[in-house]
mmCIF file of C-alpha atoms in Angstrom:
data_model
loop_
_atom_site.group_PDB
_atom_site.id
_atom_site.type_symbol
_atom_site.label_atom_id
_atom_site.label_comp_id
_atom_site.label_asym_id
_atom_site.label_seq_id
_atom_site.Cartn_x
_atom_site.Cartn_y
_atom_site.Cartn_z
ATOM 1 C CA MET A 595 -2.994 9.849 0.149
ATOM 2 C CA HIS A 596 -1.407 7.056 -2.995
ATOM 3 C CA LYS A 597 1.121 6.519 -0.984
ATOM 4 C CA LYS A 598 -1.368 5.414 1.939
ATOM 5 C CA LEU A 599 -3.611 2.940 0.359
ATOM 6 C CA PHE A 600 -0.796 1.321 -1.219
ATOM 7 C CA SER A 601 0.751 0.713 2.251
ATOM 8 C CA TRP A 602 -3.079 -0.385 3.131
ATOM 9 C CA PHE A 603 -2.929 -2.606 -0.057
ATOM 10 C CA LEU A 604 0.682 -4.151 0.502
ATOM 11 C CA ALA A 605 -1.136 -4.962 4.629
ATOM 12 C CA PHE A 606 -3.944 -6.348 3.139
ATOM 13 C CA THR A 607 -2.262 -8.075 1.099
ATOM 14 C CA PHE A 608 0.084 -9.392 3.381
ATOM 15 C CA ALA A 609 -2.582 -10.562 5.752
ATOM 16 C CA ALA A 610 -4.500 -12.070 3.243
ATOM 17 C CA PHE A 611 -1.382 -14.506 2.392
ATOM 18 C CA ALA A 612 -0.661 -15.055 5.900
ATOM 19 C CA ALA A 613 -4.130 -15.978 6.300
ATOM 20 C CA PHE A 614 -4.233 -18.635 3.616
ATOM 21 C CA ALA A 615 -0.640 -20.138 4.163
ATOM 22 C CA VAL A 616 -1.672 -21.138 7.795
ATOM 23 C CA SER A 617 -5.278 -22.631 6.090
ATOM 24 C CA ALA A 618 -3.722 -24.445 3.843
ATOM 25 C CA GLN A 619 -0.952 -25.790 6.582
ATOM 26 C CA GLU A 620 -4.336 -26.911 8.731
ATOM 27 C CA ASN A 621 -6.073 -28.749 6.092
ATOM 28 C CA PRO A 622 -3.027 -30.172 3.644
ATOM 29 C CA GLY A 623 -4.954 -30.748 0.067
ATOM 30 C CA ARG A 624 -5.229 -34.393 -1.248
ATOM 31 C CA ALA A 625 -2.253 -36.567 -3.260
ATOM 32 C CA ALA A 626 -2.659 -38.663 -6.191
ATOM 33 C CA GLY A 627 -3.037 -42.104 -4.012
ATOM 34 C CA VAL A 628 -0.613 -45.347 -5.000
ATOM 35 C CA ILE A 629 -1.833 -48.624 -6.480
ATOM 36 C CA LYS A 630 0.317 -51.596 -6.046
ATOM 37 C CA VAL A 631 0.047 -53.930 -8.895
ATOM 38 C CA ALA A 632 -0.020 -57.315 -6.351
ATOM 39 C CA LYS A 633 -0.318 -60.285 -8.849
ATOM 40 C CA VAL A 634 -0.275 -60.374 -12.609
ATOM 41 C CA THR A 635 -1.021 -63.516 -14.934
ATOM 42 C CA GLY A 636 -0.388 -62.572 -18.272
ATOM 43 C CA GLN A 637 0.137 -59.571 -20.225
ATOM 44 C CA VAL A 638 -1.055 -56.865 -18.360
ATOM 45 C CA THR A 639 0.015 -52.565 -19.579
ATOM 46 C CA ALA A 640 -0.302 -49.360 -18.065
ATOM 47 C CA ILE A 641 -0.714 -46.606 -20.469
ATOM 48 C CA LYS A 642 0.096 -42.718 -19.063
ATOM 49 C CA ASP A 643 0.876 -40.038 -21.844
ATOM 50 C CA GLY A 644 1.367 -41.826 -24.668
ATOM 51 C CA ASN A 645 3.823 -44.151 -23.049
ATOM 52 C CA THR A 646 3.258 -48.127 -22.028
ATOM 53 C CA ILE A 647 4.652 -50.072 -20.035
ATOM 54 C CA THR A 648 4.312 -53.551 -18.712
ATOM 55 C CA LEU A 649 3.483 -54.438 -14.952
ATOM 56 C CA GLN A 650 4.759 -57.281 -12.947
ATOM 57 C CA VAL A 651 4.253 -57.195 -9.050
ATOM 58 C CA GLY A 652 5.508 -54.341 -7.488
ATOM 59 C CA SER A 653 5.043 -52.471 -9.628
ATOM 60 C CA GLU A 654 3.343 -48.112 -8.950
ATOM 61 C CA ILE A 655 1.145 -46.213 -10.174
ATOM 62 C CA SER A 656 -1.252 -43.595 -9.574
ATOM 63 C CA GLN A 657 -4.681 -41.566 -11.320
ATOM 64 C CA GLY A 658 -4.521 -40.832 -14.994
ATOM 65 C CA TYR A 659 -2.779 -44.482 -15.639
ATOM 66 C CA VAL A 660 -5.653 -46.763 -18.385
ATOM 67 C CA VAL A 661 -4.960 -50.757 -17.343
ATOM 68 C CA ASN A 662 -5.407 -52.913 -19.869
ATOM 69 C CA THR A 663 -4.509 -56.642 -19.930
ATOM 70 C CA GLY A 664 -4.852 -59.391 -23.003
ATOM 71 C CA ASN A 665 -6.810 -62.957 -22.771
ATOM 72 C CA ASP A 666 -5.973 -65.563 -20.629
ATOM 73 C CA SER A 667 -4.397 -62.254 -18.227
ATOM 74 C CA SER A 668 -5.835 -61.105 -14.964
ATOM 75 C CA VAL A 669 -4.082 -58.320 -12.168
ATOM 76 C CA VAL A 670 -4.639 -57.498 -8.638
ATOM 77 C CA LEU A 671 -4.726 -53.982 -7.781
ATOM 78 C CA ALA A 672 -4.463 -52.849 -4.396
ATOM 79 C CA PHE A 673 -4.776 -48.810 -3.599
ATOM 80 C CA SER A 674 -3.577 -47.236 -0.784
ATOM 81 C CA ASN A 675 -7.214 -46.834 0.522
ATOM 82 C CA GLY A 676 -7.596 -50.802 1.284
ATOM 83 C CA ALA A 677 -9.722 -50.863 -2.154
ATOM 84 C CA THR A 678 -8.761 -53.886 -4.143
ATOM 85 C CA ILE A 679 -9.569 -54.353 -7.595
ATOM 86 C CA ASN A 680 -9.245 -58.292 -9.979
ATOM 87 C CA LEU A 681 -9.464 -57.162 -13.380
ATOM 88 C CA ALA A 682 -9.819 -60.341 -15.756
ATOM 89 C CA GLN A 683 -8.938 -61.311 -19.348
ATOM 90 C CA ASP A 684 -9.895 -58.948 -22.394
ATOM 91 C CA SER A 685 -10.375 -56.049 -20.172
ATOM 92 C CA SER A 686 -10.026 -51.992 -20.136
ATOM 93 C CA LEU A 687 -10.149 -49.481 -16.128
ATOM 94 C CA SER A 688 -8.800 -45.606 -16.852
ATOM 95 C CA ILE A 689 -7.784 -44.498 -12.614
ATOM 96 C CA ASP A 690 -9.733 -40.986 -13.993
ATOM 97 C CA GLU A 691 -9.482 -40.176 -10.233
ATOM 98 C CA PHE A 692 -7.307 -41.411 -6.996
ATOM 99 C CA LEU A 693 -7.082 -39.006 -4.419
ATOM 100 C CA GLN A 694 -6.186 -39.152 -0.781
ATOM 101 C CA ASP A 695 -5.589 -37.592 2.892
ATOM 102 C CA PRO A 696 -2.426 -38.354 4.334
ATOM 103 C CA PHE A 697 -2.414 -40.783 6.804
ATOM 104 C CA GLY A 698 0.167 -40.721 9.838
ATOM 105 C CA ASP A 699 0.455 -44.597 10.326
ATOM 106 C CA GLU A 700 1.639 -47.917 8.057
ATOM 107 C CA VAL A 701 -1.501 -49.155 6.873
ATOM 108 C CA SER A 702 -1.120 -52.925 5.484
ATOM 109 C CA PHE A 703 -4.570 -55.077 4.161
ATOM 110 C CA SER A 704 -4.337 -57.907 6.942
ATOM 111 C CA SER A 705 -5.245 -55.820 9.321
ATOM 112 C CA MET A 706 -7.481 -53.161 7.094
ATOM 113 C CA THR A 707 -10.727 -52.947 7.521
ATOM 114 C CA SER A 708 -11.583 -48.910 6.606
ATOM 115 C CA GLU A 709 -9.689 -46.620 4.821
ATOM 116 C CA PRO A 710 -7.126 -44.598 6.560
ATOM 117 C CA SER A 711 -7.786 -41.582 5.285
ATOM 118 C CA VAL A 712 -10.350 -39.640 3.224
ATOM 119 C CA SER A 713 -10.530 -40.438 -0.535
ATOM 120 C CA THR A 714 -11.562 -40.119 -3.738
ATOM 121 C CA THR A 715 -12.177 -42.855 -6.058
ATOM 122 C CA LYS A 716 -13.035 -42.406 -9.750
ATOM 123 C CA LEU A 717 -12.532 -45.937 -12.044
ATOM 124 C CA ASN A 718 -13.954 -46.704 -15.319
ATOM 125 C CA LEU A 719 -14.667 -50.172 -17.212
ATOM 126 C CA SER A 720 -14.562 -49.212 -20.633
ATOM 127 C CA ARG A 721 -15.330 -53.165 -21.197
ATOM 128 C CA GLY A 722 -14.219 -56.431 -19.365
ATOM 129 C CA GLU A 723 -14.377 -57.553 -16.074
ATOM 130 C CA LEU A 724 -13.833 -56.413 -12.426
ATOM 131 C CA VAL A 725 -13.817 -57.770 -9.361
ATOM 132 C CA GLY A 726 -13.951 -55.212 -6.105
ATOM 133 C CA ASN A 727 -14.101 -55.665 -3.090
ATOM 134 C CA VAL A 728 -13.794 -51.363 -1.249
ATOM 135 C CA LYS A 729 -13.067 -51.069 2.763
ATOM 136 C CA LYS A 730 -15.695 -49.152 4.400
ATOM 137 C CA LEU A 731 -15.583 -45.651 3.312
ATOM 138 C CA ASN A 732 -15.469 -42.710 5.456
ATOM 139 C CA ALA A 733 -18.916 -40.997 3.755
ATOM 140 C CA ASP A 734 -19.187 -38.942 6.214
ATOM 141 C CA ALA A 735 -16.306 -36.834 5.297
ATOM 142 C CA GLY A 736 -16.876 -36.758 1.796
ATOM 143 C CA SER A 737 -15.580 -40.520 1.051
ATOM 144 C CA THR A 738 -16.559 -41.455 -2.459
ATOM 145 C CA PHE A 739 -15.857 -44.328 -4.285
ATOM 146 C CA SER A 740 -17.234 -45.531 -8.140
ATOM 147 C CA VAL A 741 -17.074 -47.566 -11.264
ATOM 148 C CA GLN A 742 -18.183 -45.836 -14.617
ATOM 149 C CA THR A 743 -19.635 -47.721 -17.626
ATOM 150 C CA PRO A 744 -21.152 -47.241 -20.733
ATOM 151 C CA VAL A 745 -23.913 -48.833 -19.136
ATOM 152 C CA GLY A 746 -23.741 -45.812 -16.020
ATOM 153 C CA ALA A 747 -21.493 -45.520 -12.531
ATOM 154 C CA ALA A 748 -22.395 -47.536 -9.779
ATOM 155 C CA GLY A 749 -21.650 -45.887 -6.730
ATOM 156 C CA ILE A 750 -20.268 -47.951 -4.157
ATOM 157 C CA ARG A 751 -20.998 -48.281 -0.434
ATOM 158 C CA GLY A 752 -18.053 -50.300 0.964
ATOM 159 C CA THR A 753 -19.073 -53.874 -0.503
ATOM 160 C CA THR A 754 -17.187 -56.883 -2.693
ATOM 161 C CA PHE A 755 -18.646 -56.978 -5.885
ATOM 162 C CA ARG A 756 -18.551 -58.041 -9.620
ATOM 163 C CA ILE A 757 -19.243 -55.181 -12.740
ATOM 164 C CA ILE A 758 -19.445 -56.995 -16.148
ATOM 165 C CA PHE A 759 -19.913 -55.119 -19.743
ATOM 166 C CA ARG A 760 -18.786 -57.181 -22.505
ATOM 167 C CA PRO A 761 -19.745 -56.253 -25.986
ATOM 168 C CA ASP A 762 -20.559 -58.921 -28.558
ATOM 169 C CA GLY A 763 -19.323 -57.342 -31.615
ATOM 170 C CA THR A 764 -23.058 -57.716 -33.565
ATOM 171 C CA GLY A 765 -24.559 -54.456 -31.909
ATOM 172 C CA LYS A 766 -25.142 -55.636 -28.512
ATOM 173 C CA ALA A 767 -23.456 -55.255 -25.336
ATOM 174 C CA PHE A 768 -23.576 -57.688 -21.693
ATOM 175 C CA PHE A 769 -24.113 -55.686 -18.667
ATOM 176 C CA SER A 770 -24.579 -57.685 -14.873
ATOM 177 C CA LEU A 771 -23.512 -55.531 -11.714
ATOM 178 C CA THR A 772 -23.513 -58.118 -8.613
ATOM 179 C CA THR A 773 -23.033 -58.008 -4.992
ATOM 180 C CA VAL A 774 -21.563 -59.901 -2.836
ATOM 181 C CA GLU A 775 -22.289 -58.380 0.752
ATOM 182 C CA GLY A 776 -22.465 -54.410 0.548
ATOM 183 C CA ASN A 777 -24.818 -51.825 -0.365
ATOM 184 C CA VAL A 778 -23.897 -50.261 -5.282
ATOM 185 C CA VAL A 779 -26.270 -48.107 -6.476
ATOM 186 C CA LEU A 780 -26.857 -47.950 -10.131
ATOM 187 C CA PHE A 781 -26.504 -44.012 -11.578
ATOM 188 C CA SER A 782 -27.389 -44.672 -14.856
ATOM 189 C CA GLY A 783 -27.552 -42.697 -17.911
ATOM 190 C CA THR A 784 -28.715 -45.637 -20.319
ATOM 191 C CA VAL A 785 -31.477 -45.094 -22.835
ATOM 192 C CA ASN A 786 -34.251 -46.430 -20.776
ATOM 193 C CA MET A 787 -33.334 -48.002 -18.102
ATOM 194 C CA PRO A 788 -33.922 -46.017 -14.239
ATOM 195 C CA SER A 789 -31.914 -43.127 -13.355
ATOM 196 C CA GLU A 790 -31.425 -45.118 -10.205
ATOM 197 C CA VAL A 791 -31.056 -48.762 -9.204
ATOM 198 C CA GLU A 792 -30.020 -50.197 -6.154
ATOM 199 C CA VAL A 793 -28.369 -53.440 -5.845
ATOM 200 C CA PRO A 794 -28.287 -54.613 -2.389
ATOM 201 C CA ASP A 795 -26.985 -57.967 -0.710
ATOM 202 C CA ASN A 796 -26.687 -60.977 -2.584
ATOM 203 C CA ARG A 797 -28.395 -59.388 -5.843
ATOM 204 C CA GLU A 798 -27.761 -58.464 -9.349
ATOM 205 C CA VAL A 799 -28.808 -56.648 -12.394
ATOM 206 C CA GLU A 800 -28.808 -58.081 -16.275
ATOM 207 C CA VAL A 801 -28.617 -55.602 -18.846
ATOM 208 C CA LEU A 802 -28.275 -56.209 -22.621
ATOM 209 C CA ILE A 803 -28.115 -53.036 -24.434
ATOM 210 C CA ASP A 804 -27.902 -51.877 -28.059
ATOM 211 C CA VAL A 805 -24.231 -50.239 -28.544
ATOM 212 C CA GLN A 806 -21.729 -49.002 -30.843
ATOM 213 C CA THR A 807 -18.119 -49.180 -31.826
ATOM 214 C CA ASP A 808 -16.021 -46.618 -33.069
ATOM 215 C CA PRO A 809 -13.523 -48.848 -35.184
ATOM 216 C CA ASN A 810 -11.095 -45.852 -34.900
ATOM 217 C CA THR A 811 -11.079 -44.975 -31.244
ATOM 218 C CA GLY A 812 -12.799 -48.592 -29.600
ATOM 219 C CA VAL A 813 -14.739 -46.470 -27.401
ATOM 220 C CA THR A 814 -18.307 -48.164 -27.513
ATOM 221 C CA THR A 815 -20.924 -46.120 -26.403
ATOM 222 C CA VAL A 816 -25.436 -47.012 -25.691
ATOM 223 C CA THR A 817 -27.680 -46.726 -28.365
ATOM 224 C CA ALA A 818 -30.040 -48.543 -26.908
ATOM 225 C CA GLY A 819 -31.874 -49.365 -23.699
ATOM 226 C CA PRO A 820 -33.151 -52.753 -22.543
ATOM 227 C CA ASP A 821 -36.932 -53.703 -24.212
ATOM 228 C CA ALA A 822 -38.183 -55.393 -21.152
ATOM 229 C CA GLN A 823 -38.206 -53.500 -17.571
ATOM 230 C CA VAL A 824 -34.634 -54.016 -15.614
ATOM 231 C CA VAL A 825 -35.288 -56.599 -12.620
ATOM 232 C CA VAL A 826 -32.782 -56.442 -9.646
ATOM 233 C CA THR A 827 -33.200 -60.698 -8.523
ATOM 234 C CA ILE A 828 -31.054 -63.112 -6.759
ATOM 235 C CA PRO A 829 -27.615 -64.068 -8.755
ATOM 236 C CA PRO A 830 -27.450 -67.909 -9.531
ATOM 237 C CA ALA A 831 -25.332 -69.854 -6.166
ATOM 238 C CA ALA A 832 -22.630 -70.417 -9.650
ATOM 239 C CA THR A 833 -22.763 -67.546 -10.101
ATOM 240 C CA MET A 834 -21.562 -66.155 -6.643
ATOM 241 C CA ALA A 835 -18.939 -68.681 -6.118
ATOM 242 C CA GLU A 836 -16.904 -67.326 -9.076
ATOM 243 C CA VAL A 837 -17.311 -63.952 -7.350
ATOM 244 C CA ILE A 838 -16.450 -64.909 -3.972
ATOM 245 C CA ALA A 839 -13.495 -66.771 -5.523
ATOM 246 C CA ALA A 840 -12.327 -63.443 -7.226
ATOM 247 C CA ALA A 841 -12.339 -61.160 -4.218
ATOM 248 C CA GLN A 842 -11.107 -64.308 -2.503
ATOM 249 C CA GLN A 843 -7.751 -64.491 -4.272
ATOM 250 C CA ALA A 844 -7.635 -61.100 -4.403
ATOM 251 C CA LEU A 845 -7.326 -60.507 -0.728
ATOM 252 C CA GLN A 846 -4.881 -62.884 -1.261
ATOM 253 C CA SER A 847 -2.995 -61.666 -3.437
ATOM 254 C CA VAL A 848 -2.592 -57.812 -0.992
ATOM 255 C CA VAL A 849 -1.787 -59.753 2.213
ATOM 256 C CA ASN A 850 2.260 -58.987 2.222
ATOM 257 C CA VAL A 851 0.839 -54.981 1.132
ATOM 258 C CA ALA A 852 1.692 -52.413 3.218
ATOM 259 C CA PHE A 853 1.796 -48.489 2.475
ATOM 260 C CA PRO A 854 3.848 -46.385 4.352
ATOM 261 C CA PRO A 855 2.283 -43.488 6.459
ATOM 262 C CA THR A 856 1.760 -39.484 3.842
ATOM 263 C CA THR A 857 2.717 -36.366 5.108
ATOM 264 C CA PRO A 858 0.811 -33.268 3.584
ATOM 265 C CA ARG A 859 4.342 -32.416 1.107
ATOM 266 C CA ASP A 860 4.189 -36.617 0.847
ATOM 267 C CA THR A 861 2.572 -37.543 -2.692
ATOM 268 C CA GLY A 862 1.289 -40.565 -1.051
ATOM 269 C CA GLY A 863 4.099 -43.126 -3.496
ATOM 270 C CA PRO A 864 6.189 -45.408 -1.024
ATOM 271 C CA SER A 865 9.465 -44.429 -3.423
ATOM 272 C CA GLY A 866 8.662 -40.559 -1.921
ATOM 273 C CA ASP A 867 8.273 -39.347 -5.791
ATOM 274 C CA THR A 868 7.719 -36.078 -5.612
ATOM 275 C CA GLY A 869 6.083 -36.195 -8.580
ATOM 276 C CA ASP A 870 4.479 -32.661 -9.993
ATOM 277 C CA GLU A 871 1.537 -32.543 -8.764
ATOM 278 C CA GLY A 872 1.711 -29.897 -6.336
ATOM 279 C CA ASP A 873 0.115 -29.158 -3.124
ATOM 280 C CA ASP A 874 -2.987 -29.340 -4.594
ATOM 281 C CA GLY A 875 -3.350 -33.037 -5.198
ATOM 282 C CA THR A 876 -5.186 -32.111 -8.705
ATOM 283 C CA GLY A 877 -2.218 -33.487 -10.357
ATOM 284 C CA ASP A 878 -1.125 -37.132 -12.304
ATOM 285 C CA GLY A 879 1.212 -38.389 -9.973
ATOM 286 C CA GLY A 880 3.975 -37.414 -12.152
ATOM 287 C CA ASP A 881 5.876 -39.747 -14.827
ATOM 288 C CA LYS A 882 8.873 -41.238 -12.064
ATOM 289 C CA ASN A 883 6.520 -44.504 -11.172
ATOM 290 C CA ASN A 884 6.179 -45.084 -15.141
ATOM 291 C CA THR A 885 8.973 -47.475 -14.666
ATOM 292 C CA GLU A 886 9.811 -47.839 -10.872
ATOM 293 C CA THR A 887 8.958 -51.546 -9.500
ATOM 294 C CA GLY A 888 9.384 -50.936 -6.563
ATOM 295 C CA SER A 889 10.023 -53.529 -3.972
ATOM 296 C CA PRO A 890 7.668 -56.939 -4.344
ATOM 297 C CA PRO A 891 5.941 -57.838 -2.123
ATOM 298 C CA ALA A 892 6.701 -62.016 -0.395
ATOM 299 C CA ALA A 893 5.468 -64.190 -2.144
ATOM 300 C CA ALA A 894 1.684 -65.739 -1.781
ATOM 301 C CA THR A 895 0.446 -68.243 -2.855
ATOM 302 C CA ALA A 896 -1.454 -68.180 -6.660
ATOM 303 C CA PRO A 897 -5.198 -69.180 -7.203
ATOM 304 C CA LYS A 898 -6.738 -69.758 -10.374
ATOM 305 C CA THR A 899 -7.022 -66.541 -12.853
ATOM 306 C CA THR A 900 -10.361 -64.221 -12.023
ATOM 307 C CA PRO A 901 -12.830 -66.444 -14.310
ATOM 308 C CA GLY A 902 -12.838 -65.505 -17.929
ATOM 309 C CA ASP A 903 -15.568 -63.034 -19.446
ATOM 310 C CA GLY A 904 -18.339 -64.061 -16.708
ATOM 311 C CA LYS A 905 -20.934 -64.786 -19.312
#
């Protein structure tokens, strides 16, 4: 009796394992997406697992890195899902998550109008300013793109936008969200702010809030929201011109950037690095890319740096 039960158990286990293997082949897990550095001005570093590297054109990073820009410094990041981020001076951006399904053909920014495969992107701007351009997302298949700030998370629907969060050192912080085209939804966790604010084409929301910054960690938390009602307005022409210029600068910088096709066994890195994320795509992409800079893209005309702190 016990032998029959044991034999049945072995047969069941083998069948279950075989079914799981087939399922894994048919539905490969997402791998860590690749982020290439397309332009650097001044001093820009990236930190992961306590290791700091200096970024230069051609460097590759992935999820888990925190990118920091110094004074009079900026960096343009090109994501393998077609997004670009132009990070201005004195800013800190964490790549909390960037996962992407494999894609079969080489993708280049010069011809991309939508993302090549389903992706999940979660960024965190703890201070500073960024201008982003996100290609059309395959939202129906589950693609998402968000930028977290101390004020709340901005859900990007495929658009050109700017986000600023700047503490002024006096217990106050200035926050703004501006869209050039497309739609952004601000999901706020801030005191006295609406839980959801929609910012459509050519609109802007500005907020002045009370904050507290930990002197040891530098982490800023919101202590009180705005006293006045949060209003979505039409931004000044000068503001829109700044955002458009920064977005165009990024697009000029990435015109020669391309990503080779990936497979279920590939981590999405152009260098073929297998990383340490395994087949489930939940890892951090390994540490090999910490020191590799890859082949820099062809030189592009260098326009002006992203406008200061946006104030």
